[in-house]
Amino acid sequence: MLLLSPHTEDADAQRLLEVFGEWLEQARPERR
């Protein structure tokens, strides 16, 4: 599991969420 550091900027956290969301769509395209 990836843990975010309390020093992580909101922009970085948002980018990670976007990348993770895209990965989920690619990993499980049936859930579109």
mmCIF file of C-alpha atoms in Angstrom:
data_model
loop_
_atom_site.group_PDB
_atom_site.id
_atom_site.type_symbol
_atom_site.label_atom_id
_atom_site.label_comp_id
_atom_site.label_asym_id
_atom_site.label_seq_id
_atom_site.Cartn_x
_atom_site.Cartn_y
_atom_site.Cartn_z
ATOM 1 C CA MET A 1 0.000 0.000 0.000
ATOM 2 C CA LEU A 2 1.227 3.470 -0.858
ATOM 3 C CA LEU A 3 1.280 5.869 2.090
ATOM 4 C CA LEU A 4 1.394 9.595 1.441
ATOM 5 C CA SER A 5 3.802 11.667 3.494
ATOM 6 C CA PRO A 6 2.195 14.498 5.504
ATOM 7 C CA HIS A 7 4.568 16.793 3.606
ATOM 8 C CA THR A 8 3.106 15.776 0.247
ATOM 9 C CA GLU A 9 1.626 18.753 -1.597
ATOM 10 C CA ASP A 10 -2.059 18.670 -2.540
ATOM 11 C CA ALA A 11 -1.122 18.926 -6.215
ATOM 12 C CA ASP A 12 1.091 15.847 -5.945
ATOM 13 C CA ALA A 13 -1.602 13.918 -4.091
ATOM 14 C CA GLN A 14 -4.173 14.916 -6.723
ATOM 15 C CA ARG A 15 -1.843 13.754 -9.507
ATOM 16 C CA LEU A 16 -1.368 10.398 -7.771
ATOM 17 C CA LEU A 17 -5.149 10.020 -7.529
ATOM 18 C CA GLU A 18 -5.487 10.793 -11.252
ATOM 19 C CA VAL A 19 -2.770 8.296 -12.199
ATOM 20 C CA PHE A 20 -4.262 5.652 -9.898
ATOM 21 C CA GLY A 21 -7.723 6.235 -11.382
ATOM 22 C CA GLU A 22 -6.377 5.838 -14.923
ATOM 23 C CA TRP A 23 -4.566 2.638 -13.870
ATOM 24 C CA LEU A 24 -7.787 1.236 -12.428
ATOM 25 C CA GLU A 25 -9.618 1.931 -15.703
ATOM 26 C CA GLN A 26 -6.878 0.163 -17.668
ATOM 27 C CA ALA A 27 -6.693 -2.731 -15.206
ATOM 28 C CA ARG A 28 -10.478 -3.188 -15.026
ATOM 29 C CA PRO A 29 -12.017 -1.788 -18.257
ATOM 30 C CA GLU A 30 -15.247 -3.716 -17.553
ATOM 31 C CA ARG A 31 -16.053 -1.241 -14.764
ATOM 32 C CA ARG A 32 -16.223 1.789 -17.083
#
